Amino acid sequence: MFDYLAIMVSAIAGGVVTILVERVNDRRRSRKEQVSYQEELRRNRPEFQVVKMKDYFDTPGKNTQHKSCDFEVYVIKIENVNIIDDEVIAKYNKDNLNRDKWVCREYTLKNVGKTSVYELDFISHAHRTACLFDAGMINERILDFGSLNYSELYDRRIGPDEYFTLKICFHKDRVFGGIFSAQYELGMRDDNGNYWIQPFFAPDDKLYESQRTTYKTIKEYKSKDIAIKCFKDPSLW
């Protein structure tokens, strides 16, 4: 009887150990597969490189007419805001309508990665000081309306080794750029539905490497809701 019990206990113990070992091995395999998957994603990620830049900062008004590039944005200073009930209305200088005072830089960017890109966003992080708009849309009505806007979309497929041209314009007296951190980013969705972000030190031609992110993060970067909350409560900046 005792021998039988000993055999049963030994068999059960052996089975439990086997199960535990298999679970540990499964977790190790799972971790290795996850690491391998992440490495593959990184190797094949989309990434842009500035291959050419044309500088019109010393010649205000030159090449400011829409549409000499594929994608054109105008970065505009927020002079002040009016808060009416729950609405935040930005105040912009009407002088921004004078294209003779615009200065621009044009960038030719190449997808040096291995994956195609869709839904490329040019995003500004300077929520407190500047907004950006499609350069062809700037008019008196936009300025009077006082909208807050922190991103513009270039809705086109850009495959590996393909190029697109980007023009960024400013008022000559109000050029915005980061010194120690990137004030702008390129947000993108790839062929496989993965999201990526690439810091852009515009108006310089410096780009950091692309990093994987989430749709939620890009949506938050583009959203004006956080800025509105901070304008209502300046202590949140």
JSON list of C-alpha atoms in Angstrom, two decimals:
[
{"chain": "A", "resi": 1, "resn": "MET", "atom": "CA", "xyz": [0.00, 0.00, 0.00]},
{"chain": "A", "resi": 2, "resn": "PHE", "atom": "CA", "xyz": [2.74, 2.41, 1.01]},
{"chain": "A", "resi": 3, "resn": "ASP", "atom": "CA", "xyz": [4.71, 1.52, -2.09]},
{"chain": "A", "resi": 4, "resn": "TYR", "atom": "CA", "xyz": [1.64, 2.27, -4.20]},
{"chain": "A", "resi": 5, "resn": "LEU", "atom": "CA", "xyz": [1.15, 5.66, -2.52]},
{"chain": "A", "resi": 6, "resn": "ALA", "atom": "CA", "xyz": [4.81, 6.49, -2.92]},
{"chain": "A", "resi": 7, "resn": "ILE", "atom": "CA", "xyz": [4.60, 5.66, -6.62]},
{"chain": "A", "resi": 8, "resn": "MET", "atom": "CA", "xyz": [1.46, 7.81, -7.00]},
{"chain": "A", "resi": 9, "resn": "VAL", "atom": "CA", "xyz": [3.01, 10.77, -5.14]},
{"chain": "A", "resi": 10, "resn": "SER", "atom": "CA", "xyz": [6.18, 10.43, -7.17]},
{"chain": "A", "resi": 11, "resn": "ALA", "atom": "CA", "xyz": [4.22, 10.33, -10.42]},
{"chain": "A", "resi": 12, "resn": "ILE", "atom": "CA", "xyz": [2.13, 13.36, -9.46]},
{"chain": "A", "resi": 13, "resn": "ALA", "atom": "CA", "xyz": [5.21, 15.28, -8.34]},
{"chain": "A", "resi": 14, "resn": "GLY", "atom": "CA", "xyz": [6.99, 14.35, -11.55]},
{"chain": "A", "resi": 15, "resn": "GLY", "atom": "CA", "xyz": [4.00, 15.49, -13.58]},
{"chain": "A", "resi": 16, "resn": "VAL", "atom": "CA", "xyz": [3.82, 18.81, -11.74]},
{"chain": "A", "resi": 17, "resn": "VAL", "atom": "CA", "xyz": [7.54, 19.39, -12.28]},
{"chain": "A", "resi": 18, "resn": "THR", "atom": "CA", "xyz": [7.17, 18.56, -15.97]},
{"chain": "A", "resi": 19, "resn": "ILE", "atom": "CA", "xyz": [4.26, 20.98, -16.32]},
{"chain": "A", "resi": 20, "resn": "LEU", "atom": "CA", "xyz": [6.21, 23.73, -14.54]},
{"chain": "A", "resi": 21, "resn": "VAL", "atom": "CA", "xyz": [9.28, 23.15, -16.69]},
{"chain": "A", "resi": 22, "resn": "GLU", "atom": "CA", "xyz": [7.14, 23.23, -19.84]},
{"chain": "A", "resi": 23, "resn": "ARG", "atom": "CA", "xyz": [5.54, 26.49, -18.72]},
{"chain": "A", "resi": 24, "resn": "VAL", "atom": "CA", "xyz": [8.93, 28.05, -18.03]},
{"chain": "A", "resi": 25, "resn": "ASN", "atom": "CA", "xyz": [10.15, 26.91, -21.43]},
{"chain": "A", "resi": 26, "resn": "ASP", "atom": "CA", "xyz": [7.00, 28.25, -23.07]},
{"chain": "A", "resi": 27, "resn": "ARG", "atom": "CA", "xyz": [7.55, 31.63, -21.43]},
{"chain": "A", "resi": 28, "resn": "ARG", "atom": "CA", "xyz": [11.16, 31.66, -22.55]},
{"chain": "A", "resi": 29, "resn": "ARG", "atom": "CA", "xyz": [10.12, 30.79, -26.09]},
{"chain": "A", "resi": 30, "resn": "SER", "atom": "CA", "xyz": [7.44, 33.45, -25.96]},
{"chain": "A", "resi": 31, "resn": "ARG", "atom": "CA", "xyz": [9.94, 36.06, -24.77]},
{"chain": "A", "resi": 32, "resn": "LYS", "atom": "CA", "xyz": [12.43, 35.06, -27.46]},
{"chain": "A", "resi": 33, "resn": "GLU", "atom": "CA", "xyz": [9.72, 35.18, -30.11]},
{"chain": "A", "resi": 34, "resn": "GLN", "atom": "CA", "xyz": [8.62, 38.60, -28.88]},
{"chain": "A", "resi": 35, "resn": "VAL", "atom": "CA", "xyz": [12.20, 39.90, -28.90]},
{"chain": "A", "resi": 36, "resn": "SER", "atom": "CA", "xyz": [12.71, 38.44, -32.37]},
{"chain": "A", "resi": 37, "resn": "TYR", "atom": "CA", "xyz": [9.47, 40.07, -33.56]},
{"chain": "A", "resi": 38, "resn": "GLN", "atom": "CA", "xyz": [10.49, 43.45, -32.14]},
{"chain": "A", "resi": 39, "resn": "GLU", "atom": "CA", "xyz": [13.93, 43.18, -33.74]},
{"chain": "A", "resi": 40, "resn": "GLU", "atom": "CA", "xyz": [12.36, 42.34, -37.10]},
{"chain": "A", "resi": 41, "resn": "LEU", "atom": "CA", "xyz": [10.01, 45.31, -36.79]},
{"chain": "A", "resi": 42, "resn": "ARG", "atom": "CA", "xyz": [12.94, 47.59, -36.04]},
{"chain": "A", "resi": 43, "resn": "ARG", "atom": "CA", "xyz": [15.02, 46.28, -38.95]},
{"chain": "A", "resi": 44, "resn": "ASN", "atom": "CA", "xyz": [12.13, 46.85, -41.35]},
{"chain": "A", "resi": 45, "resn": "ARG", "atom": "CA", "xyz": [10.80, 50.06, -39.88]},
{"chain": "A", "resi": 46, "resn": "PRO", "atom": "CA", "xyz": [10.06, 53.11, -42.03]},
{"chain": "A", "resi": 47, "resn": "GLU", "atom": "CA", "xyz": [12.44, 56.00, -41.55]},
{"chain": "A", "resi": 48, "resn": "PHE", "atom": "CA", "xyz": [12.98, 59.29, -43.33]},
{"chain": "A", "resi": 49, "resn": "GLN", "atom": "CA", "xyz": [16.18, 61.08, -44.14]},
{"chain": "A", "resi": 50, "resn": "VAL", "atom": "CA", "xyz": [16.59, 64.63, -45.43]},
{"chain": "A", "resi": 51, "resn": "VAL", "atom": "CA", "xyz": [18.56, 64.29, -48.64]},
{"chain": "A", "resi": 52, "resn": "LYS", "atom": "CA", "xyz": [18.27, 67.92, -49.74]},
{"chain": "A", "resi": 53, "resn": "MET", "atom": "CA", "xyz": [17.26, 71.25, -48.22]},
{"chain": "A", "resi": 54, "resn": "LYS", "atom": "CA", "xyz": [16.65, 74.54, -50.01]},
{"chain": "A", "resi": 55, "resn": "ASP", "atom": "CA", "xyz": [16.95, 77.55, -47.72]},
{"chain": "A", "resi": 56, "resn": "TYR", "atom": "CA", "xyz": [14.91, 80.71, -48.36]},
{"chain": "A", "resi": 57, "resn": "PHE", "atom": "CA", "xyz": [15.34, 82.25, -44.91]},
{"chain": "A", "resi": 58, "resn": "ASP", "atom": "CA", "xyz": [17.45, 85.13, -46.25]},
{"chain": "A", "resi": 59, "resn": "THR", "atom": "CA", "xyz": [14.96, 85.97, -49.01]},
{"chain": "A", "resi": 60, "resn": "PRO", "atom": "CA", "xyz": [11.53, 86.72, -47.49]},
{"chain": "A", "resi": 61, "resn": "GLY", "atom": "CA", "xyz": [8.70, 86.27, -49.95]},
{"chain": "A", "resi": 62, "resn": "LYS", "atom": "CA", "xyz": [10.66, 84.01, -52.28]},
{"chain": "A", "resi": 63, "resn": "ASN", "atom": "CA", "xyz": [9.06, 80.71, -53.24]},
{"chain": "A", "resi": 64, "resn": "THR", "atom": "CA", "xyz": [6.17, 81.19, -50.83]},
{"chain": "A", "resi": 65, "resn": "GLN", "atom": "CA", "xyz": [3.45, 80.62, -53.38]},
{"chain": "A", "resi": 66, "resn": "HIS", "atom": "CA", "xyz": [1.45, 77.42, -52.96]},
{"chain": "A", "resi": 67, "resn": "LYS", "atom": "CA", "xyz": [2.10, 74.68, -54.38]},
{"chain": "A", "resi": 68, "resn": "SER", "atom": "CA", "xyz": [5.75, 74.08, -55.19]},
{"chain": "A", "resi": 69, "resn": "CYS", "atom": "CA", "xyz": [6.11, 71.06, -52.84]},
{"chain": "A", "resi": 70, "resn": "ASP", "atom": "CA", "xyz": [4.06, 67.94, -52.14]},
{"chain": "A", "resi": 71, "resn": "PHE", "atom": "CA", "xyz": [3.31, 68.97, -48.57]},
{"chain": "A", "resi": 72, "resn": "GLU", "atom": "CA", "xyz": [3.37, 72.55, -47.28]},
{"chain": "A", "resi": 73, "resn": "VAL", "atom": "CA", "xyz": [2.76, 73.91, -43.79]},
{"chain": "A", "resi": 74, "resn": "TYR", "atom": "CA", "xyz": [2.84, 77.34, -42.21]},
{"chain": "A", "resi": 75, "resn": "VAL", "atom": "CA", "xyz": [3.83, 77.68, -38.55]},
{"chain": "A", "resi": 76, "resn": "ILE", "atom": "CA", "xyz": [2.10, 80.63, -36.92]},
{"chain": "A", "resi": 77, "resn": "LYS", "atom": "CA", "xyz": [2.70, 82.30, -33.55]},
{"chain": "A", "resi": 78, "resn": "ILE", "atom": "CA", "xyz": [-0.10, 82.35, -30.96]},
{"chain": "A", "resi": 79, "resn": "GLU", "atom": "CA", "xyz": [-0.14, 85.98, -29.83]},
{"chain": "A", "resi": 80, "resn": "ASN", "atom": "CA", "xyz": [-2.69, 85.39, -27.09]},
{"chain": "A", "resi": 81, "resn": "VAL", "atom": "CA", "xyz": [-5.83, 83.41, -26.33]},
{"chain": "A", "resi": 82, "resn": "ASN", "atom": "CA", "xyz": [-9.34, 84.38, -25.34]},
{"chain": "A", "resi": 83, "resn": "ILE", "atom": "CA", "xyz": [-11.23, 81.98, -23.12]},
{"chain": "A", "resi": 84, "resn": "ILE", "atom": "CA", "xyz": [-14.98, 82.26, -23.52]},
{"chain": "A", "resi": 85, "resn": "ASP", "atom": "CA", "xyz": [-16.90, 79.72, -21.43]},
{"chain": "A", "resi": 86, "resn": "ASP", "atom": "CA", "xyz": [-15.32, 76.40, -22.44]},
{"chain": "A", "resi": 87, "resn": "GLU", "atom": "CA", "xyz": [-13.94, 77.68, -25.72]},
{"chain": "A", "resi": 88, "resn": "VAL", "atom": "CA", "xyz": [-10.32, 78.74, -26.29]},
{"chain": "A", "resi": 89, "resn": "ILE", "atom": "CA", "xyz": [-9.83, 81.15, -29.19]},
{"chain": "A", "resi": 90, "resn": "ALA", "atom": "CA", "xyz": [-6.31, 81.89, -30.39]},
{"chain": "A", "resi": 91, "resn": "LYS", "atom": "CA", "xyz": [-5.31, 85.39, -31.44]},
{"chain": "A", "resi": 92, "resn": "TYR", "atom": "CA", "xyz": [-3.09, 85.61, -34.52]},
{"chain": "A", "resi": 93, "resn": "ASN", "atom": "CA", "xyz": [-1.40, 88.62, -36.09]},
{"chain": "A", "resi": 94, "resn": "LYS", "atom": "CA", "xyz": [-2.98, 89.53, -39.43]},
{"chain": "A", "resi": 95, "resn": "ASP", "atom": "CA", "xyz": [0.54, 90.25, -40.67]},
{"chain": "A", "resi": 96, "resn": "ASN", "atom": "CA", "xyz": [0.82, 86.47, -41.16]},
{"chain": "A", "resi": 97, "resn": "LEU", "atom": "CA", "xyz": [-1.24, 86.88, -44.32]},
{"chain": "A", "resi": 98, "resn": "ASN", "atom": "CA", "xyz": [1.55, 88.87, -45.97]},
{"chain": "A", "resi": 99, "resn": "ARG", "atom": "CA", "xyz": [3.46, 86.22, -47.90]},
{"chain": "A", "resi": 100, "resn": "ASP", "atom": "CA", "xyz": [6.15, 88.77, -48.73]},
{"chain": "A", "resi": 101, "resn": "LYS", "atom": "CA", "xyz": [7.23, 88.37, -45.10]},
{"chain": "A", "resi": 102, "resn": "TRP", "atom": "CA", "xyz": [7.26, 84.57, -45.17]},
{"chain": "A", "resi": 103, "resn": "VAL", "atom": "CA", "xyz": [10.51, 82.64, -45.09]},
{"chain": "A", "resi": 104, "resn": "CYS", "atom": "CA", "xyz": [10.61, 78.98, -46.04]},
{"chain": "A", "resi": 105, "resn": "ARG", "atom": "CA", "xyz": [12.76, 75.91, -46.18]},
{"chain": "A", "resi": 106, "resn": "GLU", "atom": "CA", "xyz": [12.09, 73.07, -48.59]},
{"chain": "A", "resi": 107, "resn": "TYR", "atom": "CA", "xyz": [13.12, 69.53, -47.71]},
{"chain": "A", "resi": 108, "resn": "THR", "atom": "CA", "xyz": [13.39, 66.48, -49.90]},
{"chain": "A", "resi": 109, "resn": "LEU", "atom": "CA", "xyz": [12.84, 63.47, -47.67]},
{"chain": "A", "resi": 110, "resn": "LYS", "atom": "CA", "xyz": [13.51, 59.87, -48.61]},
{"chain": "A", "resi": 111, "resn": "ASN", "atom": "CA", "xyz": [12.04, 56.78, -47.00]},
{"chain": "A", "resi": 112, "resn": "VAL", "atom": "CA", "xyz": [15.29, 54.94, -46.26]},
{"chain": "A", "resi": 113, "resn": "GLY", "atom": "CA", "xyz": [13.44, 52.22, -44.35]},
{"chain": "A", "resi": 114, "resn": "LYS", "atom": "CA", "xyz": [12.06, 48.96, -45.68]},
{"chain": "A", "resi": 115, "resn": "THR", "atom": "CA", "xyz": [8.34, 49.55, -45.15]},
{"chain": "A", "resi": 116, "resn": "SER", "atom": "CA", "xyz": [5.84, 51.81, -46.89]},
{"chain": "A", "resi": 117, "resn": "VAL", "atom": "CA", "xyz": [4.25, 54.69, -45.00]},
{"chain": "A", "resi": 118, "resn": "TYR", "atom": "CA", "xyz": [0.70, 55.97, -45.04]},
{"chain": "A", "resi": 119, "resn": "GLU", "atom": "CA", "xyz": [-0.94, 58.86, -43.18]},
{"chain": "A", "resi": 120, "resn": "LEU", "atom": "CA", "xyz": [2.18, 60.91, -42.55]},
{"chain": "A", "resi": 121, "resn": "ASP", "atom": "CA", "xyz": [1.55, 63.71, -40.05]},
{"chain": "A", "resi": 122, "resn": "PHE", "atom": "CA", "xyz": [3.71, 66.75, -39.48]},
{"chain": "A", "resi": 123, "resn": "ILE", "atom": "CA", "xyz": [3.18, 67.47, -35.76]},
{"chain": "A", "resi": 124, "resn": "SER", "atom": "CA", "xyz": [4.15, 70.44, -33.59]},
{"chain": "A", "resi": 125, "resn": "HIS", "atom": "CA", "xyz": [4.83, 70.13, -29.85]},
{"chain": "A", "resi": 126, "resn": "ALA", "atom": "CA", "xyz": [4.91, 73.90, -29.27]},
{"chain": "A", "resi": 127, "resn": "HIS", "atom": "CA", "xyz": [1.32, 73.89, -28.07]},
{"chain": "A", "resi": 128, "resn": "ARG", "atom": "CA", "xyz": [1.68, 77.03, -26.03]},
{"chain": "A", "resi": 129, "resn": "THR", "atom": "CA", "xyz": [3.40, 79.24, -28.57]},
{"chain": "A", "resi": 130, "resn": "ALA", "atom": "CA", "xyz": [2.56, 78.17, -32.11]},
{"chain": "A", "resi": 131, "resn": "CYS", "atom": "CA", "xyz": [0.05, 76.38, -34.32]},
{"chain": "A", "resi": 132, "resn": "LEU", "atom": "CA", "xyz": [0.45, 75.12, -37.85]},
{"chain": "A", "resi": 133, "resn": "PHE", "atom": "CA", "xyz": [-1.80, 74.93, -40.87]},
{"chain": "A", "resi": 134, "resn": "ASP", "atom": "CA", "xyz": [-1.75, 73.85, -44.48]},
{"chain": "A", "resi": 135, "resn": "ALA", "atom": "CA", "xyz": [0.13, 76.72, -46.14]},
{"chain": "A", "resi": 136, "resn": "GLY", "atom": "CA", "xyz": [-2.52, 76.97, -48.85]},
{"chain": "A", "resi": 137, "resn": "MET", "atom": "CA", "xyz": [-5.30, 77.41, -46.27]},
{"chain": "A", "resi": 138, "resn": "ILE", "atom": "CA", "xyz": [-4.01, 80.49, -44.45]},
{"chain": "A", "resi": 139, "resn": "ASN", "atom": "CA", "xyz": [-6.52, 83.30, -44.93]},
{"chain": "A", "resi": 140, "resn": "GLU", "atom": "CA", "xyz": [-8.28, 85.99, -42.93]},
{"chain": "A", "resi": 141, "resn": "ARG", "atom": "CA", "xyz": [-11.16, 83.72, -41.99]},
{"chain": "A", "resi": 142, "resn": "ILE", "atom": "CA", "xyz": [-8.80, 81.12, -40.46]},
{"chain": "A", "resi": 143, "resn": "LEU", "atom": "CA", "xyz": [-7.09, 83.79, -38.39]},
{"chain": "A", "resi": 144, "resn": "ASP", "atom": "CA", "xyz": [-10.36, 85.38, -37.26]},
{"chain": "A", "resi": 145, "resn": "PHE", "atom": "CA", "xyz": [-11.79, 82.00, -36.27]},
{"chain": "A", "resi": 146, "resn": "GLY", "atom": "CA", "xyz": [-8.84, 81.46, -33.92]},
{"chain": "A", "resi": 147, "resn": "SER", "atom": "CA", "xyz": [-8.58, 77.70, -34.29]},
{"chain": "A", "resi": 148, "resn": "LEU", "atom": "CA", "xyz": [-5.89, 75.72, -32.51]},
{"chain": "A", "resi": 149, "resn": "ASN", "atom": "CA", "xyz": [-4.22, 73.20, -34.78]},
{"chain": "A", "resi": 150, "resn": "TYR", "atom": "CA", "xyz": [-1.05, 71.19, -34.15]},
{"chain": "A", "resi": 151, "resn": "SER", "atom": "CA", "xyz": [-0.75, 68.81, -37.09]},
{"chain": "A", "resi": 152, "resn": "GLU", "atom": "CA", "xyz": [-1.28, 68.49, -40.81]},
{"chain": "A", "resi": 153, "resn": "LEU", "atom": "CA", "xyz": [-1.71, 65.24, -42.72]},
{"chain": "A", "resi": 154, "resn": "TYR", "atom": "CA", "xyz": [0.02, 64.16, -45.93]},
{"chain": "A", "resi": 155, "resn": "ASP", "atom": "CA", "xyz": [-2.30, 61.36, -46.97]},
{"chain": "A", "resi": 156, "resn": "ARG", "atom": "CA", "xyz": [-0.20, 59.48, -49.50]},
{"chain": "A", "resi": 157, "resn": "ARG", "atom": "CA", "xyz": [1.70, 56.21, -49.73]},
{"chain": "A", "resi": 158, "resn": "ILE", "atom": "CA", "xyz": [5.49, 56.63, -49.59]},
{"chain": "A", "resi": 159, "resn": "GLY", "atom": "CA", "xyz": [7.28, 53.38, -50.36]},
{"chain": "A", "resi": 160, "resn": "PRO", "atom": "CA", "xyz": [10.88, 52.39, -49.58]},
{"chain": "A", "resi": 161, "resn": "ASP", "atom": "CA", "xyz": [13.37, 54.54, -51.55]},
{"chain": "A", "resi": 162, "resn": "GLU", "atom": "CA", "xyz": [10.59, 56.95, -52.53]},
{"chain": "A", "resi": 163, "resn": "TYR", "atom": "CA", "xyz": [10.72, 60.70, -51.90]},
{"chain": "A", "resi": 164, "resn": "PHE", "atom": "CA", "xyz": [8.39, 63.51, -51.01]},
{"chain": "A", "resi": 165, "resn": "THR", "atom": "CA", "xyz": [8.99, 67.24, -50.67]},
{"chain": "A", "resi": 166, "resn": "LEU", "atom": "CA", "xyz": [8.03, 69.25, -47.61]},
{"chain": "A", "resi": 167, "resn": "LYS", "atom": "CA", "xyz": [7.93, 73.03, -47.32]},
{"chain": "A", "resi": 168, "resn": "ILE", "atom": "CA", "xyz": [7.85, 74.68, -43.88]},
{"chain": "A", "resi": 169, "resn": "CYS", "atom": "CA", "xyz": [7.16, 78.40, -43.77]},
{"chain": "A", "resi": 170, "resn": "PHE", "atom": "CA", "xyz": [7.25, 81.01, -40.98]},
{"chain": "A", "resi": 171, "resn": "HIS", "atom": "CA", "xyz": [6.85, 84.74, -40.63]},
{"chain": "A", "resi": 172, "resn": "LYS", "atom": "CA", "xyz": [10.37, 86.14, -40.95]},
{"chain": "A", "resi": 173, "resn": "ASP", "atom": "CA", "xyz": [10.22, 87.57, -37.40]},
{"chain": "A", "resi": 174, "resn": "ARG", "atom": "CA", "xyz": [8.70, 84.48, -35.81]},
{"chain": "A", "resi": 175, "resn": "VAL", "atom": "CA", "xyz": [10.65, 81.32, -36.65]},
{"chain": "A", "resi": 176, "resn": "PHE", "atom": "CA", "xyz": [10.06, 78.44, -34.24]},
{"chain": "A", "resi": 177, "resn": "GLY", "atom": "CA", "xyz": [12.49, 75.60, -33.64]},
{"chain": "A", "resi": 178, "resn": "GLY", "atom": "CA", "xyz": [13.89, 73.54, -30.79]},
{"chain": "A", "resi": 179, "resn": "ILE", "atom": "CA", "xyz": [17.53, 73.78, -29.70]},
{"chain": "A", "resi": 180, "resn": "PHE", "atom": "CA", "xyz": [17.80, 70.96, -27.19]},
{"chain": "A", "resi": 181, "resn": "SER", "atom": "CA", "xyz": [14.76, 68.94, -28.19]},
{"chain": "A", "resi": 182, "resn": "ALA", "atom": "CA", "xyz": [12.77, 68.40, -31.36]},
{"chain": "A", "resi": 183, "resn": "GLN", "atom": "CA", "xyz": [9.80, 70.73, -31.58]},
{"chain": "A", "resi": 184, "resn": "TYR", "atom": "CA", "xyz": [8.31, 68.79, -34.47]},
{"chain": "A", "resi": 185, "resn": "GLU", "atom": "CA", "xyz": [7.74, 65.13, -35.30]},
{"chain": "A", "resi": 186, "resn": "LEU", "atom": "CA", "xyz": [6.76, 62.99, -38.22]},
{"chain": "A", "resi": 187, "resn": "GLY", "atom": "CA", "xyz": [4.02, 60.56, -37.22]},
{"chain": "A", "resi": 188, "resn": "MET", "atom": "CA", "xyz": [3.31, 57.67, -39.56]},
{"chain": "A", "resi": 189, "resn": "ARG", "atom": "CA", "xyz": [1.43, 54.41, -40.07]},
{"chain": "A", "resi": 190, "resn": "ASP", "atom": "CA", "xyz": [3.17, 51.63, -41.97]},
{"chain": "A", "resi": 191, "resn": "ASP", "atom": "CA", "xyz": [1.95, 48.88, -44.29]},
{"chain": "A", "resi": 192, "resn": "ASN", "atom": "CA", "xyz": [1.34, 46.53, -41.37]},
{"chain": "A", "resi": 193, "resn": "GLY", "atom": "CA", "xyz": [-0.69, 48.95, -39.26]},
{"chain": "A", "resi": 194, "resn": "ASN", "atom": "CA", "xyz": [2.20, 49.82, -36.93]},
{"chain": "A", "resi": 195, "resn": "TYR", "atom": "CA", "xyz": [2.69, 53.41, -35.83]},
{"chain": "A", "resi": 196, "resn": "TRP", "atom": "CA", "xyz": [6.01, 55.27, -35.74]},
{"chain": "A", "resi": 197, "resn": "ILE", "atom": "CA", "xyz": [7.24, 58.66, -34.65]},
{"chain": "A", "resi": 198, "resn": "GLN", "atom": "CA", "xyz": [10.38, 60.46, -35.84]},
{"chain": "A", "resi": 199, "resn": "PRO", "atom": "CA", "xyz": [11.65, 63.63, -34.10]},
{"chain": "A", "resi": 200, "resn": "PHE", "atom": "CA", "xyz": [12.37, 66.46, -36.53]},
{"chain": "A", "resi": 201, "resn": "PHE", "atom": "CA", "xyz": [14.52, 69.44, -35.51]},
{"chain": "A", "resi": 202, "resn": "ALA", "atom": "CA", "xyz": [13.01, 71.77, -38.12]},
{"chain": "A", "resi": 203, "resn": "PRO", "atom": "CA", "xyz": [13.80, 74.33, -39.35]},
{"chain": "A", "resi": 204, "resn": "ASP", "atom": "CA", "xyz": [17.15, 72.51, -39.29]},
{"chain": "A", "resi": 205, "resn": "ASP", "atom": "CA", "xyz": [17.48, 69.40, -41.44]},
{"chain": "A", "resi": 206, "resn": "LYS", "atom": "CA", "xyz": [18.15, 67.10, -38.47]},
{"chain": "A", "resi": 207, "resn": "LEU", "atom": "CA", "xyz": [16.04, 63.97, -37.96]},
{"chain": "A", "resi": 208, "resn": "TYR", "atom": "CA", "xyz": [16.41, 61.39, -35.20]},
{"chain": "A", "resi": 209, "resn": "GLU", "atom": "CA", "xyz": [15.72, 57.72, -35.90]},
{"chain": "A", "resi": 210, "resn": "SER", "atom": "CA", "xyz": [12.13, 56.54, -35.99]},
{"chain": "A", "resi": 211, "resn": "GLN", "atom": "CA", "xyz": [10.69, 54.81, -32.93]},
{"chain": "A", "resi": 212, "resn": "ARG", "atom": "CA", "xyz": [7.65, 52.58, -32.65]},
{"chain": "A", "resi": 213, "resn": "THR", "atom": "CA", "xyz": [4.68, 54.14, -30.90]},
{"chain": "A", "resi": 214, "resn": "THR", "atom": "CA", "xyz": [0.89, 53.72, -30.72]},
{"chain": "A", "resi": 215, "resn": "TYR", "atom": "CA", "xyz": [-2.06, 55.30, -32.44]},
{"chain": "A", "resi": 216, "resn": "LYS", "atom": "CA", "xyz": [-3.17, 56.64, -29.07]},
{"chain": "A", "resi": 217, "resn": "THR", "atom": "CA", "xyz": [0.14, 58.47, -28.55]},
{"chain": "A", "resi": 218, "resn": "ILE", "atom": "CA", "xyz": [0.08, 60.06, -31.99]},
{"chain": "A", "resi": 219, "resn": "LYS", "atom": "CA", "xyz": [-3.55, 61.05, -31.48]},
{"chain": "A", "resi": 220, "resn": "GLU", "atom": "CA", "xyz": [-2.61, 62.73, -28.18]},
{"chain": "A", "resi": 221, "resn": "TYR", "atom": "CA", "xyz": [0.29, 64.57, -29.85]},
{"chain": "A", "resi": 222, "resn": "LYS", "atom": "CA", "xyz": [-2.08, 65.91, -32.50]},
{"chain": "A", "resi": 223, "resn": "SER", "atom": "CA", "xyz": [-4.92, 66.74, -30.13]},
{"chain": "A", "resi": 224, "resn": "LYS", "atom": "CA", "xyz": [-5.66, 70.29, -29.08]},
{"chain": "A", "resi": 225, "resn": "ASP", "atom": "CA", "xyz": [-7.52, 69.09, -25.95]},
{"chain": "A", "resi": 226, "resn": "ILE", "atom": "CA", "xyz": [-4.41, 69.08, -23.74]},
{"chain": "A", "resi": 227, "resn": "ALA", "atom": "CA", "xyz": [-3.47, 72.57, -24.92]},
{"chain": "A", "resi": 228, "resn": "ILE", "atom": "CA", "xyz": [-6.99, 73.83, -24.23]},
{"chain": "A", "resi": 229, "resn": "LYS", "atom": "CA", "xyz": [-6.86, 72.39, -20.71]},
{"chain": "A", "resi": 230, "resn": "CYS", "atom": "CA", "xyz": [-3.49, 74.07, -20.11]},
{"chain": "A", "resi": 231, "resn": "PHE", "atom": "CA", "xyz": [-4.66, 77.44, -21.46]},
{"chain": "A", "resi": 232, "resn": "LYS", "atom": "CA", "xyz": [-7.55, 77.26, -19.02]},
{"chain": "A", "resi": 233, "resn": "ASP", "atom": "CA", "xyz": [-5.21, 76.32, -16.17]},
{"chain": "A", "resi": 234, "resn": "PRO", "atom": "CA", "xyz": [-1.68, 77.73, -16.88]},
{"chain": "A", "resi": 235, "resn": "SER", "atom": "CA", "xyz": [-0.24, 75.83, -13.89]},
{"chain": "A", "resi": 236, "resn": "LEU", "atom": "CA", "xyz": [-0.49, 72.65, -16.01]},
{"chain": "A", "resi": 237, "resn": "TRP", "atom": "CA", "xyz": [2.14, 73.80, -18.52]}
]
